[in-house]
Short mmCIF file of C-alpha atoms and ligand atoms in Angstrom, two decimals:
data_model
loop_
_atom_site.label_atom_id
_atom_site.label_comp_id
_atom_site.label_asym_id
_atom_site.label_seq_id
_atom_site.Cartn_x
_atom_site.Cartn_y
_atom_site.Cartn_z
CA MET A 1 146.09 203.43 50.57
CA TYR A 2 143.49 205.60 49.90
CA LEU A 3 142.08 205.82 46.12
CA THR A 4 140.38 208.45 43.96
CA LYS A 5 136.63 207.36 42.39
CA ALA A 6 138.99 206.87 38.75
CA GLU A 7 141.56 204.69 40.45
CA GLU A 8 138.84 202.70 42.21
CA GLN A 9 137.00 202.58 38.65
CA ILE A 10 140.91 201.43 37.29
CA LEU A 11 141.21 198.34 40.11
CA MET A 12 137.83 197.00 38.81
CA GLY A 13 138.98 196.76 35.71
CA GLU A 14 136.61 199.62 34.12
CA GLU A 15 139.46 200.95 31.44
CA GLY A 16 140.46 197.18 30.83
CA GLU A 17 142.14 194.16 31.91
CA ALA A 18 145.98 195.60 31.17
CA LYS A 19 145.34 198.68 33.26
CA ALA A 20 143.39 196.91 36.09
CA LEU A 21 146.48 194.18 36.11
CA ALA A 22 148.50 197.88 36.79
CA MET A 23 146.72 199.41 39.17
CA ASN A 24 146.60 196.23 41.55
CA LEU A 25 150.59 195.70 41.42
CA LEU A 26 150.44 199.24 42.03
CA VAL A 27 148.36 199.00 45.41
CA ALA A 28 149.46 196.09 46.23
CA ILE A 29 153.11 197.54 46.58
CA GLY A 30 151.41 200.48 47.94
CA ASP A 31 149.88 198.60 50.97
CA VAL A 32 153.08 197.13 51.71
CA TYR A 33 154.98 199.92 52.20
CA GLU A 34 151.82 202.03 53.93
CA ALA A 35 151.36 204.85 50.79
CA ARG A 36 148.85 207.34 51.40
CA ARG A 37 147.87 207.29 47.92
CA MET A 38 149.25 207.86 44.23
CA ILE A 39 151.09 210.40 43.26
CA ARG A 40 151.70 211.89 39.57
CA VAL A 41 155.23 210.69 37.66
CA GLN A 42 156.53 212.27 34.26
CA SER A 43 158.37 209.33 33.14
CA ALA A 44 159.15 205.68 33.51
CA GLN A 45 162.10 204.17 33.21
CA ILE A 46 161.65 200.23 32.96
CA SER A 47 163.94 197.42 33.37
CA GLY A 48 163.77 193.96 32.75
CA VAL A 49 164.48 194.24 28.63
CA SER A 50 167.47 191.57 27.93
CA TYR A 51 166.09 188.54 26.88
CA LYS A 52 169.23 186.67 29.73
CA THR A 53 167.64 188.89 32.59
CA ILE A 54 164.06 188.20 32.09
CA GLY A 55 164.31 184.92 30.09
CA GLU A 56 160.77 183.03 28.96
CA PRO A 57 158.61 183.49 31.53
CA GLY A 58 159.40 187.54 31.52
CA LEU A 59 159.06 187.05 27.77
CA GLU A 60 155.65 185.38 27.88
CA PHE A 61 154.49 188.47 30.53
CA LEU A 62 155.29 190.59 28.15
CA ARG A 63 153.50 188.92 25.32
CA GLU A 64 150.67 188.68 27.21
CA LEU A 65 150.58 192.43 28.74
CA SER A 66 151.01 193.28 24.81
CA SER A 67 148.03 191.56 23.68
CA LYS A 68 145.83 193.04 26.40
CA GLY A 69 145.99 196.44 25.38
CA ALA A 70 148.21 197.82 27.96
CA VAL A 71 150.08 201.27 26.52
CA ALA A 72 152.24 204.27 27.67
CA SER A 73 150.53 206.80 28.99
CA ILE A 74 153.74 209.09 29.34
CA LYS A 75 156.63 208.86 28.39
CA SER A 76 158.58 205.62 28.79
CA MET A 77 161.97 204.61 28.12
CA LEU A 78 163.85 200.98 28.14
CA ASN A 79 167.01 200.03 29.90
CA PRO A 80 169.68 198.19 27.85
CA ALA A 81 168.86 195.31 25.72
CA GLY A 82 170.10 192.53 25.71
CA MET A 83 172.19 193.09 21.93
CA ASP A 84 173.00 195.53 19.76
CA LEU A 85 169.67 195.72 17.70
CA VAL A 86 171.79 196.78 14.46
CA ARG A 87 174.76 195.26 14.58
CA TRP A 88 174.19 191.82 16.77
CA ARG A 89 175.57 189.38 13.95
CA ARG A 90 178.46 190.93 13.61
CA LEU A 91 179.51 190.88 17.18
CA GLY A 92 178.55 187.45 17.44
CA VAL A 93 175.32 187.01 19.34
CA PRO A 94 173.67 183.71 18.90
CA GLU A 95 170.70 183.52 16.53
CA ASP A 96 168.19 181.72 18.79
CA PHE A 97 169.02 184.85 21.79
CA ALA A 98 168.67 186.83 19.04
CA GLY A 99 164.80 186.08 17.40
CA LYS A 100 164.09 185.87 21.27
CA GLN A 101 164.90 189.61 22.10
CA LEU A 102 163.81 191.03 18.68
CA GLU A 103 159.79 189.53 19.89
CA ILE A 104 160.67 191.31 23.42
CA MET A 105 161.29 194.74 21.60
CA GLU A 106 157.58 193.98 19.53
CA CYS A 107 156.50 193.37 22.67
CA PHE A 108 157.82 197.12 23.90
CA GLY A 109 156.97 198.62 20.99
CA LYS A 110 153.10 197.41 20.96
CA MET A 111 152.75 199.05 24.18
CA LYS A 112 154.31 202.49 22.51
CA ILE A 113 157.25 202.63 24.73
CA GLU A 114 160.57 204.63 23.24
CA PRO A 115 162.87 201.83 22.77
CA THR A 116 165.98 203.99 24.12
CA CYS A 117 167.85 200.90 25.66
CA THR A 118 169.72 202.97 27.64
CA CYS A 119 171.07 203.04 32.05
CA ILE A 120 171.55 206.58 30.68
CA PRO A 121 168.65 208.27 30.17
CA TYR A 122 169.58 211.99 31.67
CA HIS A 123 171.76 211.94 28.79
CA ALA A 124 170.02 210.16 26.29
CA CYS A 125 166.09 211.78 26.49
CA THR A 126 164.22 214.29 28.23
CA ALA A 127 166.30 214.70 32.18
CA PRO A 128 163.86 215.41 34.92
CA ALA A 129 163.73 218.92 36.15
CA LYS A 130 164.82 219.42 40.08
CA GLY A 131 161.90 218.07 41.96
CA GLU A 132 159.86 216.06 39.67
CA HIS A 133 158.74 212.80 40.09
CA VAL A 134 159.53 209.70 37.89
CA ALA A 135 159.26 206.00 38.11
CA TRP A 136 162.68 204.80 36.94
CA ALA A 137 164.12 201.26 37.30
CA GLU A 138 167.88 201.37 36.34
CA SER A 139 169.62 201.44 40.03
CA SER A 140 172.46 203.77 39.21
CA ALA A 141 169.90 206.24 37.09
CA VAL A 142 167.59 205.98 40.12
CA VAL A 143 171.11 207.37 42.40
CA PHE A 144 172.21 209.70 39.51
CA ALA A 145 168.10 210.79 39.28
CA ASN A 146 167.60 211.05 43.06
CA SER A 147 170.93 212.57 43.86
CA VAL A 148 172.55 214.88 41.05
CA MET A 149 169.76 215.76 39.16
CA GLU A 150 167.01 216.47 42.67
CA ALA A 151 164.46 214.34 41.09
CA TYR A 152 162.44 212.32 42.94
CA THR A 153 161.63 208.43 42.35
CA ASN A 154 162.20 205.12 44.25
CA ARG A 155 164.28 202.08 43.03
CA GLU A 156 161.39 200.62 40.87
CA GLY A 157 161.33 197.01 39.60
CA GLY A 158 160.63 196.35 36.14
CA PRO A 159 157.40 195.43 36.47
CA THR A 160 156.04 197.79 39.04
CA ALA A 161 158.08 200.68 36.72
CA LEU A 162 156.16 199.35 33.87
CA ALA A 163 152.64 199.50 35.47
CA SER A 164 153.89 203.18 36.33
CA SER A 165 154.44 203.64 32.56
CA ILE A 166 150.35 202.74 31.79
CA LEU A 167 149.14 204.25 34.78
CA GLY A 168 151.25 207.51 34.92
CA LYS A 169 150.96 207.56 38.55
CA THR A 170 153.11 205.89 41.27
CA PRO A 171 152.53 205.15 45.38
CA LEU A 172 153.57 207.63 47.46
CA TYR A 173 156.38 206.30 49.77
CA GLY A 174 160.07 205.81 50.67
CA MET A 175 162.39 208.44 47.91
CA HIS A 176 158.80 210.70 46.53
CA LEU A 177 158.56 212.14 50.78
CA ASP A 178 161.26 214.26 51.38
CA GLU A 179 161.66 213.46 55.20
CA GLU A 180 162.90 210.27 53.63
CA ARG A 181 165.69 211.77 51.85
CA VAL A 182 167.48 212.57 54.74
CA PRO A 183 171.22 211.65 55.28
CA GLY A 184 172.26 208.96 58.08
CA TYR A 185 175.63 208.82 57.42
CA ASP A 186 178.39 211.31 57.34
CA VAL A 187 181.11 209.83 54.86
CA LYS A 188 184.16 211.96 54.99
CA VAL A 189 186.40 211.05 52.05
CA LYS A 190 190.60 210.82 53.53
CA CYS A 191 192.59 210.75 50.26
CA LYS A 192 191.64 212.42 46.70
CA LEU A 193 189.89 210.91 44.20
CA ASN A 194 191.80 210.98 40.58
CA SER A 195 189.84 209.28 38.12
CA ASP A 196 186.53 207.73 37.46
CA LEU A 197 187.80 203.82 39.19
CA ASP A 198 188.05 206.05 42.40
CA PHE A 199 184.68 207.79 42.32
CA SER A 200 183.55 203.70 41.54
CA LEU A 201 185.32 202.50 44.13
CA LEU A 202 184.35 204.87 46.55
CA GLY A 203 180.50 204.41 45.57
CA TYR A 204 181.60 200.47 45.70
CA TRP A 205 182.90 200.92 49.63
CA ILE A 206 179.80 202.54 50.51
CA GLY A 207 176.78 200.28 49.50
CA GLU A 208 178.93 198.08 50.73
CA ASN A 209 179.08 199.15 54.35
CA LEU A 210 176.91 201.59 54.97
CA GLY A 211 173.08 199.42 54.36
CA SER A 212 170.12 201.27 52.90
CA ARG A 213 171.06 204.87 54.71
CA ILE A 214 171.93 207.64 53.20
CA PRO A 215 175.04 209.12 53.07
CA ARG A 216 176.63 212.78 52.21
CA ILE A 217 179.89 212.58 51.06
CA SER A 218 182.41 215.12 52.29
CA ASN A 219 185.32 216.06 52.47
CA LEU A 220 185.80 215.66 48.30
CA LYS A 221 188.91 217.73 47.76
CA GLU A 222 187.72 219.09 44.01
CA THR A 223 184.00 219.29 41.92
CA PRO A 224 183.10 216.09 40.84
CA SER A 225 182.28 215.87 37.23
CA ARG A 226 178.85 214.09 36.24
CA ASP A 227 180.76 211.51 34.81
CA GLN A 228 182.59 210.57 38.01
CA LEU A 229 179.14 210.89 39.94
CA LYS A 230 177.59 208.71 37.25
CA ALA A 231 180.37 205.82 37.96
CA LEU A 232 179.91 206.99 42.34
CA SER A 233 175.90 205.98 41.43
CA ALA A 234 176.65 203.05 39.69
CA SER A 235 179.06 201.31 42.28
CA ILE A 236 176.42 202.52 45.21
CA ALA A 237 173.48 200.96 43.57
CA ALA A 238 175.21 197.27 42.44
CA SER A 239 176.92 196.83 46.14
CA GLY A 240 173.92 197.76 48.31
CA SER A 241 170.16 199.61 48.23
CA VAL A 242 171.08 202.84 48.94
CA PRO A 243 168.71 205.12 46.73
CA MET A 244 170.68 208.38 46.86
CA PHE A 245 173.42 210.38 48.30
CA SER A 246 173.92 213.83 49.02
CA MET A 247 177.38 216.35 48.47
CA ARG A 248 175.48 219.61 49.98
CA GLU A 249 177.31 221.27 52.76
CA GLY A 250 174.87 222.20 56.03
CA ILE A 251 172.07 219.83 54.60
CA GLU A 252 170.20 218.66 58.06
CA THR A 253 170.80 215.00 58.68
CA GLU A 254 169.14 212.46 60.71
CA LYS A 255 169.68 212.94 64.47
CA LYS A 256 171.37 209.59 65.04
CA CYS A 257 173.59 210.85 62.26
CA GLU A 258 177.03 208.40 62.17
CA THR A 259 180.51 209.32 60.93
CA ALA A 260 182.71 207.02 58.73
CA THR A 261 185.86 207.58 56.89
CA VAL A 262 187.26 206.58 53.65
CA ASP A 263 190.96 206.17 53.15
CA ARG A 264 193.09 204.86 49.91
CA HIS A 265 193.45 201.68 52.21
CA GLU A 266 189.70 201.00 51.70
CA LEU A 267 189.34 202.01 48.04
CA HIS A 268 192.33 199.68 47.09
CA GLN A 269 190.28 196.83 49.46
CA ILE A 270 187.72 197.02 47.43
CA SER A 271 189.86 196.93 43.86
CA ARG A 272 191.47 193.77 44.80
CA SER A 273 188.35 192.53 45.71
CA LEU A 274 186.91 192.74 42.09
CA SER A 275 190.35 191.98 40.77
CA ASP A 276 191.87 188.76 38.90
CA ASP A 277 195.32 189.02 38.51
CA GLU A 278 195.19 187.91 35.13
CA GLU A 279 195.69 189.35 31.53
CA PHE A 280 192.66 190.15 29.34
CA GLU A 281 192.01 190.24 25.56
CA HIS A 282 188.58 192.29 26.27
CA ILE A 283 188.45 195.73 27.84
CA CYS A 284 184.48 197.06 28.56
CA LEU A 285 183.98 200.23 29.26
CA GLY A 286 180.36 201.57 29.53
CA CYS A 287 178.89 200.82 33.10
CA PRO A 288 177.40 202.74 33.13
CA HIS A 289 176.44 203.49 29.25
CA LEU A 290 179.15 206.31 28.23
CA SER A 291 178.90 209.99 27.50
CA PHE A 292 179.83 212.04 24.67
CA GLU A 293 182.47 213.23 26.50
CA GLU A 294 184.11 209.68 27.50
CA LEU A 295 183.51 209.05 23.91
CA LYS A 296 185.60 211.95 22.82
CA LEU A 297 188.26 211.16 25.29
CA ILE A 298 188.52 207.56 24.20
CA ALA A 299 188.93 208.73 20.47
CA THR A 300 191.41 211.37 21.64
CA LEU A 301 193.34 208.48 23.39
CA VAL A 302 193.28 205.72 20.09
CA SER A 303 193.52 208.51 17.42
CA GLY A 304 196.15 207.61 14.86
CA LYS A 305 196.99 204.62 16.93
CA ASP A 306 196.15 200.26 16.52
CA MET A 307 194.05 198.17 19.28
CA ARG A 308 195.93 195.03 20.37
CA ARG A 309 193.11 193.69 22.15
CA LYS A 310 189.60 194.27 21.62
CA LEU A 311 188.22 197.37 23.35
CA TRP A 312 184.26 197.91 23.68
CA CYS A 313 182.60 200.86 24.64
CA PHE A 314 179.04 200.53 25.56
CA THR A 315 176.27 203.32 25.06
CA SER A 316 173.29 205.00 24.03
CA ARG A 317 172.14 205.25 20.82
CA HIS A 318 171.10 208.50 21.13
CA VAL A 319 174.64 209.33 22.44
CA HIS A 320 176.12 207.35 19.94
CA GLU A 321 174.74 209.38 17.53
CA ILE A 322 175.86 212.32 18.10
CA ALA A 323 179.66 210.88 18.52
CA GLU A 324 179.36 209.17 15.13
CA ARG A 325 178.65 212.71 13.67
CA SER A 326 181.44 214.69 15.63
CA GLY A 327 183.82 211.61 13.80
CA TYR A 328 184.98 210.53 17.46
CA VAL A 329 182.94 206.64 16.71
CA GLY A 330 184.71 206.86 13.48
CA SER A 331 188.19 207.06 15.02
CA ILE A 332 187.61 204.56 17.27
CA GLU A 333 186.54 201.88 15.08
CA LYS A 334 189.63 202.85 12.94
CA ALA A 335 191.91 202.18 15.80
CA GLY A 336 189.85 198.74 15.95
CA GLY A 337 187.68 199.47 18.51
CA ASP A 338 184.20 198.39 18.57
CA VAL A 339 180.91 200.84 19.76
CA ILE A 340 178.05 198.97 20.69
CA CYS A 341 174.32 200.47 21.34
CA ASP A 342 171.62 198.92 23.19
CA THR A 343 172.91 196.60 25.34
CA CYS A 344 175.81 196.70 28.07
CA MET A 345 178.33 193.99 28.84
CA VAL A 346 176.42 192.58 31.47
CA VAL A 347 173.14 191.99 30.53
CA SER A 348 174.29 190.38 26.71
CA PRO A 349 175.22 186.57 26.60
CA MET A 350 179.16 187.59 27.07
CA ARG A 351 180.15 184.10 27.50
CA GLU A 352 178.09 182.74 24.23
CA MET A 353 179.92 185.51 22.19
CA GLY A 354 183.42 184.08 23.37
CA VAL A 355 184.17 186.82 26.10
CA GLU A 356 185.83 184.75 29.17
CA GLY A 357 187.01 188.10 31.44
CA MET A 358 187.59 191.61 31.23
CA LEU A 359 189.08 194.31 32.06
CA THR A 360 186.89 197.37 32.63
CA ASN A 361 186.51 200.38 34.64
CA SER A 362 183.34 199.78 36.18
CA CYS A 363 182.54 198.01 39.91
CA LYS A 364 179.42 197.35 38.88
CA ALA A 365 180.27 195.50 36.07
CA ALA A 366 182.86 193.63 37.59
CA HIS A 367 180.38 192.88 40.36
CA TYR A 368 177.75 191.77 38.15
CA SER A 369 180.54 190.10 35.53
CA LYS A 370 181.76 188.11 38.35
CA SER A 371 178.31 187.65 40.59
CA LEU A 372 176.00 186.26 37.33
CA ASN A 373 178.63 185.13 34.58
CA ARG A 374 181.21 184.01 36.44
CA MET A 375 184.17 185.76 34.62
CA ALA A 376 187.60 186.59 35.60
CA THR A 377 187.58 191.10 35.79
CA GLY A 378 190.38 193.28 36.01
CA LEU A 379 189.75 197.10 37.29
CA MET A 380 191.98 200.22 35.65
CA SER A 381 190.66 203.65 35.29
CA LEU A 382 189.29 204.49 31.20
CA GLU A 383 192.30 205.81 30.43
CA GLY A 384 194.33 203.07 32.14
CA CYS A 385 192.01 200.60 30.02
CA VAL A 386 192.07 202.46 26.64
CA GLN A 387 196.39 202.04 27.24
CA TYR A 388 195.89 198.15 27.84
CA ALA A 389 193.86 197.84 24.73
CA LEU A 390 196.49 199.43 22.45
CA ALA A 391 199.58 198.26 24.63
FE1 F3S B 401 174.22 200.37 32.39
FE2 F3S B 401 174.34 197.54 32.37
FE3 F3S B 401 175.87 198.94 34.09
S1 F3S B 401 172.38 198.63 32.65
S2 F3S B 401 174.85 200.31 34.95
S3 F3S B 401 176.11 199.28 31.77
S4 F3S B 401 175.69 197.08 34.10
#
């Protein structure tokens, strides 16, 4: 890969050990993917924030990097941590876990990375402009950024996003190139998609069946909302490695573009594969994190009622603040629900917090709760989940 004189000097350690480490990593990745050169990125979004997912080796890596003077050089944000950083005690997070998590946050703080702790950075922070290059790691946000915001990002890992945060650069390959963003599959949707859950099921089916080829989704009866596109993005990324989708009519496709059709039957099969026939005490919403509109809807549905089961609503601190000012957080909590920030149902120590199974509206949450947390899961739409919590 071609490096400028300045980049070579960084690689040789002339600007310190932390920058040299970061450059080494990006050059190694660039060489693997035959990148031509480095390009500038406007922001970085870093995964691997929860102590549950990175453990002691990850914490040690962050301790070392922050002690070597690593500092973000561009706008840099974090994926969800392993707990609500304010109310963790009340939610039953074990003390030793919390201690480790707070140390992780301290390391990121030393590196001047904003403690956004959300997988919807496009809601919580400055959203990337159309055509902007970024280095984001959260898989659902990557699909959303490429497909809905028309920004350019590869699906970064935590370390490469951190390296990009330090250097403000990324190797030019993959989703940063227009020629790599051409759909190779035409997905015709043969049924009406009625809810957020239907979009989540469609995304899961696409990820599971189309490998890494970019789908062009067509034949939708109605224009999807942003929250439905958010659900679609998350589940595409959960079951497969597709980094983007397109819904643009008339967009050019690969010459060997194939066609796939999806009907209610396929969506039903996905739903069955992620559902256990059980009663659930916990209902978890917010994978990806809930938007202001979703919190408003939940607040409206529960207003003046009493929850019979535990309803946990996960969102970003930024969205929480706005929803709190509007009274929606208060309405949900008055009915007996909890609005939880900074974390989610997958990366927090749910079992240690007494959760053994959950009902959710997200295929991504169900997928990882089953595979990583070995939990029983059930699927319903957001409205269905809220009604279940009240029933
Ligand atoms: Fe976000 Fe956690 Fe789901 S990071 S996309 S809420 S698994």
